[in-house]
Amino acid sequence: MATDFKSARFWAKEVIEEALFPGARAIDATMGNGYDTLWLCELVGETGKVYAFDIQQEAVAHTAERLEQAGMQERASLFGVGHEHMLDTVHEPVDAVLFNLGWLPGAEHGVTTQTATTLRAVDAALVLLKEEAVMTICIYPGHAEGSRELESLLKWAGGLDDKRYDAVLKHYLNQPNDPPQMLAIRKKKIKKK
Ligand code: SAM
C-alpha cells in the first residue's frame, strides 16, 4: 500500500535519525531480523553502542549474522531476553529507543509482543532515556494483541506528565485494515530554576 505520507516505520525512522549521532547510545527493543539494529549501528558509528533485545533465539542469530556481514558486530550487544528486562542489562542512559511491535517477519505468528510486557518495557525505557532523547513505538492494531497494545499504550502515553514528556501519535485516518500507528515520546529537558 504505497502512499505519499509513507508509513509508521518511516515516521519512526525520521524521529530516531534526528536524535542519533556518532557516539550515541541506542536501544532496539525488538531486534527481529536485525534490519533496524544494523541501521542503528550505522547511525551511532564506530564509537557508539546499540543494545538489542528479542525473546526468539532465531532473531538473535539472524541479527548477529547481519551485523557480522556488515562488519558492525562490535557496535552492538545482543540480548536474547525480553525488552521488559532492559533495566537489568543496560547500565547507561540512551539517546533513542526503538520499538517495532508484533511478530518476527517470516516466522511463526504465534510469538508476538504482548501488552503486559510491552507496558513494562516502555516504562523501563523512560528511565533510560536521557533528557531530550526519544522513543518510538510502531504499533500494529490489525491483529488482536496489537489492538490491545494500541489501546493500552495510548492510555499510558496520555497519562505521562506533560512537564516531563511530549507524546505524539501519527496515523492514517482513512485507510482500511487498521494500518500501523507510530507513537513517539520525547523526554523534556528539566529547566533549572
Ligand atoms: N525490528 C525488527 C527488524 O528490523 O527486523 C522487526 C521486529 S518484529 C516486528 C517484532 C519482534 O519482537 C519479533 O522478533 C519478536 O520475537 C520480538 N518480541 C516479542 N516479544 C518480545 C519481548 N518481550 N522482548 C523483545 N522482543 C520481543
XYZ file of N, CA and C and ligand atoms in Angstrom:
606
model
N 0.863 -1.190 0.000
C 0.000 0.000 0.000
C 0.904 1.247 0.000
N 1.225 1.752 -1.182
C 2.115 2.913 -1.269
C 1.303 4.196 -1.069
N 1.792 5.067 -0.225
C 1.101 6.339 -0.006
C 2.132 7.450 0.095
N 1.709 8.640 -0.222
C 2.644 9.767 -0.218
C 3.149 10.112 1.177
N 2.304 9.841 2.184
C 2.727 10.165 3.553
C 3.610 9.077 4.161
N 3.904 8.028 3.388
C 4.741 6.901 3.842
C 4.052 6.104 4.970
N 4.860 5.564 5.900
C 4.275 4.611 6.855
C 4.826 4.843 8.257
N 4.267 4.086 9.213
C 4.673 4.249 10.614
C 6.179 4.022 10.793
N 6.716 3.006 10.146
C 8.152 2.723 10.310
C 8.997 3.877 9.771
N 8.546 4.449 8.675
C 9.259 5.595 8.086
C 9.226 6.782 9.067
N 8.064 7.046 9.651
C 7.949 8.182 10.589
C 8.853 7.953 11.802
N 8.887 6.701 12.271
C 9.745 6.382 13.428
C 11.206 6.649 13.071
N 11.580 6.247 11.877
C 12.984 6.428 11.484
C 13.353 7.912 11.412
N 12.412 8.722 10.958
C 12.679 10.171 10.905
C 12.980 10.719 12.301
N 12.179 10.271 13.286
C 12.342 10.758 14.665
C 13.682 10.286 15.240
N 13.980 9.005 15.023
C 15.200 8.420 15.587
C 16.451 9.033 14.940
N 16.369 9.193 13.634
C 17.515 9.713 12.874
C 17.943 11.080 13.405
N 16.953 11.874 13.752
C 17.250 13.222 14.239
C 17.929 13.188 15.612
N 17.668 12.120 16.375
C 18.184 12.047 17.754
C 19.573 11.409 17.838
N 19.977 10.684 16.807
C 21.243 9.947 16.904
C 22.387 10.643 16.178
N 23.593 10.311 16.617
C 24.809 10.978 16.120
C 25.970 10.031 16.400
N 27.125 10.225 15.794
C 28.257 9.354 16.076
C 28.596 9.392 17.575
N 28.706 8.197 18.168
C 28.984 8.117 19.598
C 27.742 7.963 20.464
N 26.564 8.038 19.845
C 25.312 7.954 20.619
C 25.046 6.533 21.109
N 24.116 6.426 22.068
C 23.669 5.139 22.608
C 22.218 4.933 22.191
N 21.898 3.702 21.740
C 20.522 3.441 21.292
C 20.098 2.040 21.713
N 18.789 1.853 21.817
C 18.244 0.524 22.117
C 17.281 0.119 21.006
N 17.493 -1.086 20.459
C 16.494 -1.695 19.587
C 15.750 -2.699 20.459
N 14.534 -2.351 20.857
C 13.805 -3.170 21.832
C 13.220 -4.430 21.217
N 13.175 -4.504 19.894
C 12.602 -5.667 19.199
C 13.474 -5.967 17.983
N 14.533 -6.746 18.163
C 15.536 -6.814 17.077
C 15.067 -7.578 15.848
N 14.193 -8.586 16.005
C 13.659 -9.295 14.834
C 14.756 -9.791 13.917
N 14.672 -9.469 12.648
C 15.687 -9.934 11.695
C 16.906 -9.016 11.622
N 16.942 -7.992 12.467
C 18.141 -7.183 12.608
C 18.289 -6.000 11.657
N 17.259 -5.757 10.863
C 17.377 -4.616 9.929
C 17.514 -3.304 10.700
N 16.676 -3.144 11.723
C 16.732 -1.888 12.494
C 18.006 -1.804 13.333
N 18.434 -2.950 13.869
C 19.666 -2.946 14.679
C 20.839 -2.484 13.821
N 20.913 -3.015 12.616
C 22.006 -2.628 11.712
C 21.935 -1.129 11.394
N 20.728 -0.667 11.118
C 20.540 0.748 10.788
C 20.955 1.646 11.971
N 20.610 1.227 13.192
C 21.015 1.997 14.376
C 22.535 1.987 14.518
N 23.162 0.823 14.245
C 24.631 0.721 14.325
C 25.282 1.696 13.341
N 24.686 1.846 12.180
C 25.228 2.793 11.195
C 25.137 4.220 11.742
N 24.014 4.544 12.382
C 23.805 5.915 12.871
C 24.714 6.266 14.050
N 24.983 5.293 14.933
C 25.804 5.618 16.117
C 27.305 5.556 15.815
N 27.642 4.957 14.688
C 29.045 4.955 14.256
C 29.945 4.063 15.096
N 31.238 4.171 14.820
C 32.220 3.287 15.467
C 32.312 3.487 16.970
N 32.048 4.716 17.418
C 32.204 4.999 18.848
C 30.883 4.881 19.614
N 29.809 4.541 18.912
C 28.506 4.422 19.564
C 28.228 3.010 20.027
N 27.019 2.819 20.559
C 26.650 1.491 21.072
C 25.147 1.269 20.902
N 24.796 0.069 20.452
C 23.381 -0.309 20.314
C 23.131 -1.543 21.186
N 22.106 -1.488 22.016
C 21.667 -2.643 22.804
C 20.393 -3.159 22.152
N 20.367 -4.468 21.839
C 19.190 -5.003 21.131
C 18.619 -6.210 21.863
N 17.277 -6.316 21.856
C 16.577 -7.363 22.608
C 15.625 -8.148 21.718
N 15.538 -9.446 21.956
C 14.458 -10.262 21.376
C 14.370 -11.556 22.163
N 13.137 -12.075 22.283
C 12.969 -13.324 23.043
C 13.190 -14.552 22.175
N 13.305 -14.360 20.850
C 13.494 -15.518 19.968
C 14.980 -15.652 19.599
N 15.546 -16.817 19.870
C 16.968 -17.023 19.572
C 17.221 -16.914 18.063
N 16.202 -17.269 17.286
C 16.284 -17.148 15.826
C 16.555 -15.674 15.427
N 15.898 -14.770 16.119
C 16.072 -13.337 15.839
C 17.496 -12.898 16.187
N 17.975 -13.371 17.327
C 19.332 -13.000 17.756
C 20.350 -13.523 16.738
N 20.141 -14.762 16.282
C 21.075 -15.362 15.318
C 21.057 -14.603 13.989
N 19.856 -14.263 13.507
C 19.762 -13.517 12.237
C 20.439 -12.154 12.348
N 20.229 -11.522 13.491
C 20.787 -10.176 13.679
C 22.308 -10.242 13.770
N 22.804 -11.233 14.519
C 24.261 -11.380 14.669
C 24.904 -11.584 13.290
N 24.246 -12.396 12.482
C 24.778 -12.684 11.140
C 24.788 -11.412 10.275
N 23.695 -10.674 10.364
C 23.580 -9.441 9.564
C 24.674 -8.428 9.955
N 24.896 -8.302 11.265
C 25.895 -7.333 11.742
C 27.304 -7.770 11.338
N 27.514 -9.080 11.413
C 28.840 -9.599 11.069
C 29.129 -9.349 9.591
N 28.123 -9.605 8.755
C 28.307 -9.375 7.313
C 28.653 -7.915 7.023
N 28.100 -7.018 7.845
C 28.351 -5.589 7.637
C 29.594 -5.124 8.399
N 30.206 -6.035 9.162
C 31.394 -5.679 9.948
C 31.069 -4.740 11.098
N 29.860 -4.854 11.652
C 29.453 -3.920 12.713
C 29.127 -4.603 14.032
N 29.540 -5.853 14.187
C 29.166 -6.591 15.401
C 29.702 -5.958 16.673
N 30.832 -5.214 16.554
C 31.427 -4.568 17.742
C 30.544 -3.444 18.295
N 29.681 -2.912 17.442
C 28.885 -1.754 17.873
C 27.639 -2.147 18.660
N 27.319 -3.458 18.675
C 26.044 -3.868 19.295
C 26.246 -4.937 20.353
N 25.367 -4.910 21.366
C 25.267 -6.012 22.327
C 23.880 -6.601 22.140
N 23.805 -7.898 21.826
C 22.523 -8.546 21.546
C 22.103 -9.390 22.743
N 20.869 -9.209 23.191
C 20.372 -9.947 24.358
C 19.165 -10.790 23.977
N 19.248 -12.085 24.244
C 18.125 -12.985 23.966
C 17.158 -13.024 25.129
N 16.774 -11.864 25.600
C 15.792 -11.761 26.699
C 14.775 -10.675 26.340
N 13.662 -10.683 27.046
C 12.606 -9.714 26.760
C 13.016 -8.269 27.061
N 12.469 -7.355 26.279
C 12.795 -5.928 26.473
C 12.345 -5.405 27.839
N 11.417 -6.131 28.478
C 10.957 -5.705 29.802
C 12.076 -5.818 30.845
N 13.187 -6.483 30.465
C 14.330 -6.619 31.378
C 15.447 -5.621 31.056
N 15.158 -4.619 30.260
C 16.261 -3.759 29.800
C 16.975 -3.019 30.936
N 16.283 -2.778 32.039
C 16.966 -2.077 33.139
C 18.013 -2.959 33.812
N 17.880 -4.277 33.650
C 18.874 -5.206 34.225
C 20.117 -5.292 33.350
N 19.996 -4.884 32.098
C 21.093 -5.123 31.151
C 21.749 -3.850 30.615
N 21.006 -2.762 30.583
C 21.577 -1.510 30.064
C 21.868 -0.610 31.256
N 23.138 -0.261 31.415
C 23.533 0.476 32.618
C 24.036 1.876 32.296
N 23.522 2.457 31.233
C 23.864 3.849 30.915
C 22.662 4.487 30.230
N 22.543 5.811 30.323
C 21.416 6.476 29.666
C 21.565 6.444 28.146
N 20.447 6.488 27.441
C 20.494 6.344 25.976
C 19.825 7.536 25.277
N 20.163 7.682 23.998
C 19.664 8.800 23.186
C 18.389 8.447 22.425
N 18.160 7.151 22.211
C 16.955 6.758 21.463
C 16.608 5.300 21.749
N 15.302 5.016 21.768
C 14.811 3.636 21.907
C 13.776 3.396 20.814
N 13.935 2.273 20.122
C 13.037 1.932 19.012
C 12.286 0.647 19.338
N 10.960 0.711 19.282
C 10.124 -0.490 19.409
C 9.411 -0.704 18.079
N 9.496 -1.901 17.535
C 8.686 -2.262 16.375
C 7.924 -3.514 16.794
N 6.696 -3.318 17.263
C 5.956 -4.399 17.915
C 5.482 -5.444 16.907
N 4.894 -6.507 17.436
C 4.331 -7.537 16.560
C 5.194 -8.773 16.510
N 5.195 -9.455 15.368
C 5.919 -10.726 15.265
C 7.063 -10.638 14.287
N 7.918 -11.656 14.391
C 9.108 -11.729 13.540
C 8.685 -12.023 12.104
N 8.985 -11.134 11.161
C 8.595 -11.390 9.773
C 9.210 -12.699 9.274
N 8.392 -13.518 8.658
C 8.871 -14.788 8.111
C 8.849 -15.935 9.110
N 8.482 -15.659 10.370
C 8.456 -16.724 11.380
C 7.008 -16.985 11.806
N 6.846 -17.872 12.782
C 5.537 -18.201 13.333
C 4.851 -16.955 13.905
N 3.609 -16.719 13.546
C 2.908 -15.556 14.080
C 2.518 -15.722 15.546
N 2.738 -16.945 16.079
C 2.387 -17.195 17.475
C 3.184 -16.341 18.438
N 4.417 -16.001 18.090
C 5.258 -15.223 19.011
C 5.165 -13.742 18.662
N 4.358 -13.053 19.405
C 4.218 -11.621 19.158
C 4.439 -10.870 20.467
N 4.719 -9.590 20.376
C 4.850 -8.811 21.609
C 3.503 -8.812 22.345
N 3.579 -8.724 23.661
C 2.381 -8.832 24.498
C 2.186 -7.547 25.296
N 0.921 -7.148 25.417
C 0.603 -5.878 26.072
C 1.280 -5.721 27.442
N 1.209 -6.752 28.273
C 1.723 -6.611 29.650
C 3.230 -6.338 29.650
N 3.979 -7.100 28.841
C 5.430 -6.908 28.835
C 5.812 -5.639 28.067
N 5.033 -5.312 27.044
C 5.303 -4.063 26.306
C 5.183 -2.867 27.257
N 4.152 -2.888 28.103
C 3.964 -1.763 29.033
C 5.106 -1.674 30.045
N 5.579 -2.827 30.507
C 6.725 -2.805 31.440
C 7.960 -2.267 30.725
N 8.118 -2.637 29.453
C 9.304 -2.218 28.700
C 9.304 -0.713 28.408
N 8.152 -0.164 28.051
C 8.153 1.277 27.742
C 8.399 2.102 29.009
N 7.941 1.583 30.148
C 8.238 2.265 31.419
C 9.737 2.221 31.709
N 10.340 1.064 31.467
C 11.783 0.929 31.685
C 12.545 1.855 30.735
N 12.084 1.941 29.507
C 12.760 2.785 28.512
C 12.729 4.255 28.940
N 11.634 4.678 29.542
C 11.555 6.078 30.008
C 12.668 6.379 31.007
N 12.961 5.398 31.859
C 14.012 5.580 32.874
C 15.364 5.772 32.188
N 15.590 5.019 31.120
C 16.907 5.038 30.460
C 17.105 6.237 29.530
N 16.023 6.857 29.090
C 16.179 7.979 28.152
C 16.880 9.158 28.803
N 17.853 9.719 28.071
C 18.457 10.986 28.521
C 17.431 12.098 28.330
N 17.694 13.241 28.917
C 16.861 14.406 28.610
C 16.983 14.703 27.119
N 15.901 15.048 26.503
C 15.802 15.370 25.065
C 15.980 14.144 24.160
N 16.017 12.947 24.769
C 16.101 11.717 23.970
C 14.692 11.272 23.581
N 14.623 10.364 22.610
C 13.318 9.971 22.073
C 13.125 8.458 22.083
N 11.844 8.090 22.091
C 11.467 6.676 21.948
C 10.359 6.626 20.898
N 10.444 5.659 19.988
C 9.349 5.488 19.023
C 8.797 4.073 19.170
N 7.486 3.956 18.951
C 6.821 2.649 19.070
C 5.918 2.473 17.853
N 6.220 1.494 17.003
C 5.327 1.174 15.885
C 4.367 0.097 16.361
N 3.091 0.391 16.233
C 2.052 -0.491 16.791
C 1.171 -0.993 15.640
N 0.804 -2.279 15.690
C 0.061 -2.907 14.593
C -1.322 -3.350 15.068
N -2.309 -2.461 15.012
C -3.626 -2.799 15.559
C -4.452 -3.735 14.674
N -3.887 -4.181 13.547
C -4.626 -5.067 12.631
C -4.761 -6.496 13.147
N -4.128 -6.845 14.261
C -4.341 -8.165 14.869
C -4.726 -7.967 16.336
N -5.296 -9.014 16.943
C -5.953 -8.856 18.249
C -5.006 -8.316 19.332
N -3.814 -8.904 19.473
C -2.911 -8.436 20.534
C -2.408 -7.022 20.218
N -2.207 -6.741 18.928
C -1.774 -5.405 18.520
C -2.824 -4.350 18.859
N -4.069 -4.714 18.721
C -5.152 -3.795 19.032
C -5.182 -3.519 20.550
N -4.930 -4.558 21.343
C -4.856 -4.366 22.803
C -3.641 -3.496 23.159
N -2.519 -3.725 22.467
C -1.319 -2.909 22.733
C -1.605 -1.442 22.429
N -2.286 -1.206 21.300
C -2.577 0.185 20.937
C -3.414 0.866 22.019
N -4.486 0.184 22.425
C -5.376 0.782 23.425
C -4.613 1.096 24.715
N -3.805 0.135 25.166
C -3.078 0.323 26.427
C -1.986 1.380 26.299
N -1.295 1.377 25.170
C -0.205 2.354 25.001
C -0.748 3.774 24.884
N -1.922 3.926 24.271
C -2.495 5.271 24.168
C -2.882 5.785 25.557
N -3.426 4.879 26.366
C -3.780 5.247 27.746
C -2.509 5.620 28.518
N -1.483 4.793 28.371
C -0.196 5.009 29.061
C 0.405 6.356 28.645
N 0.476 6.590 27.331
C 1.118 7.824 26.826
C 0.299 9.058 27.212
N -1.019 8.898 27.193
C -1.900 10.019 27.557
C -1.747 10.396 29.020
N -1.256 9.463 29.844
C -1.103 9.724 31.270
C 0.275 10.236 31.653
N 1.169 10.382 30.677
C 2.524 10.853 31.008
C 2.490 12.333 31.386
N 3.307 12.677 32.354
C 3.386 14.053 32.850
C 3.860 14.989 31.722
N 3.037 15.958 31.371
C 3.383 16.836 30.235
C 4.570 17.751 30.543
N 4.928 17.848 31.824
C 6.115 18.669 32.149
C 7.394 17.894 31.862
N 7.287 16.580 31.831
C 8.493 15.753 31.645
C 8.570 15.118 30.258
N 7.402 14.929 29.605
C 7.420 14.216 28.322
C 6.478 14.861 27.315
N 6.865 14.774 26.034
C 5.938 15.047 24.939
C 5.558 13.701 24.340
N 4.283 13.484 24.102
C 3.830 12.227 23.486
C 3.006 12.562 22.247
N 3.406 11.976 21.111
C 2.751 12.298 19.834
C 2.370 11.006 19.122
N 1.177 11.011 18.489
C 0.744 9.833 17.734
C 0.550 10.228 16.265
N 1.068 9.393 15.366
C 0.860 9.678 13.944
C 0.227 8.441 13.292
N -0.889 8.657 12.582
C -1.546 7.515 11.926
C -2.509 7.982 10.845
N -2.820 7.069 9.932
C -3.787 7.374 8.865
C -5.206 7.311 9.405
N -6.046 8.228 8.916
C -7.442 8.244 9.345
C -8.364 7.607 8.312
N -7.843 7.399 7.089
C -8.743 6.970 6.017
C -8.224 5.762 5.244
N -7.476 4.879 5.948
C -7.032 3.660 5.263
C -7.732 2.449 5.862
N -7.979 1.424 5.033
C -8.641 0.219 5.545
C -7.685 -0.645 6.364
N -8.225 -1.610 7.064
C -7.469 -2.687 7.751
C -6.542 -2.188 8.858
N -6.943 -1.157 9.575
C -6.160 -0.721 10.751
C -4.669 -0.654 10.504
N -4.180 0.272 9.702
C -2.746 0.340 9.410
C -1.928 0.665 10.671
N -0.613 0.380 10.635
C 0.249 0.640 11.795
C 0.226 2.106 12.225
N 0.463 2.315 13.513
C 0.491 3.676 14.054
C 1.852 3.906 14.703
N 2.261 5.176 14.750
C 3.573 5.495 15.314
C 3.407 6.435 16.508
N 3.830 5.922 17.670
C 3.790 6.726 18.884
C 5.219 7.165 19.180
N 5.413 8.453 19.413
C 6.759 8.955 19.731
C 6.713 9.690 21.066
N 7.721 9.432 21.894
C 7.825 10.091 23.203
C 9.165 10.817 23.251
N 9.153 12.017 23.729
C 10.405 12.758 23.901
C 10.500 13.194 25.356
N 11.657 12.932 25.974
C 11.856 13.353 27.369
C 12.322 14.797 27.364
N 11.634 15.635 28.099
C 11.972 17.059 28.069
C 13.186 17.375 28.931
N 13.799 18.480 28.606
C 14.905 18.976 29.420
C 14.302 19.649 30.653
N 14.814 19.282 31.816
C 14.281 19.910 33.029
C 14.906 21.283 33.190
N 14.038 22.287 33.311
C 14.547 23.657 33.420
C 15.071 23.909 34.827
N 16.313 24.433 34.875
C 16.895 24.755 36.207
C 16.308 26.083 36.674
N 15.963 26.138 37.990
C 15.396 27.394 38.498
C 16.488 28.385 38.821
N 12.858 -4.532 14.130
C 12.814 -5.851 13.542
C 13.599 -5.898 12.247
O 14.264 -4.905 11.868
O 13.583 -6.943 11.598
C 11.417 -6.403 13.449
C 10.783 -6.636 14.784
S 9.412 -7.728 14.753
C 8.154 -6.748 14.070
C 8.985 -7.854 16.453
C 9.923 -8.700 17.270
O 9.611 -8.544 18.656
C 9.842 -10.210 16.991
O 11.077 -10.671 16.534
C 9.505 -10.826 18.364
O 10.182 -12.047 18.625
C 10.004 -9.727 19.295
N 9.470 -9.803 20.659
C 8.318 -10.341 21.116
N 8.230 -10.192 22.450
C 9.363 -9.554 22.855
C 9.878 -9.130 24.100
N 9.197 -9.303 25.249
N 11.073 -8.512 24.135
C 11.792 -8.307 22.998
N 11.362 -8.697 21.783
C 10.160 -9.312 21.714
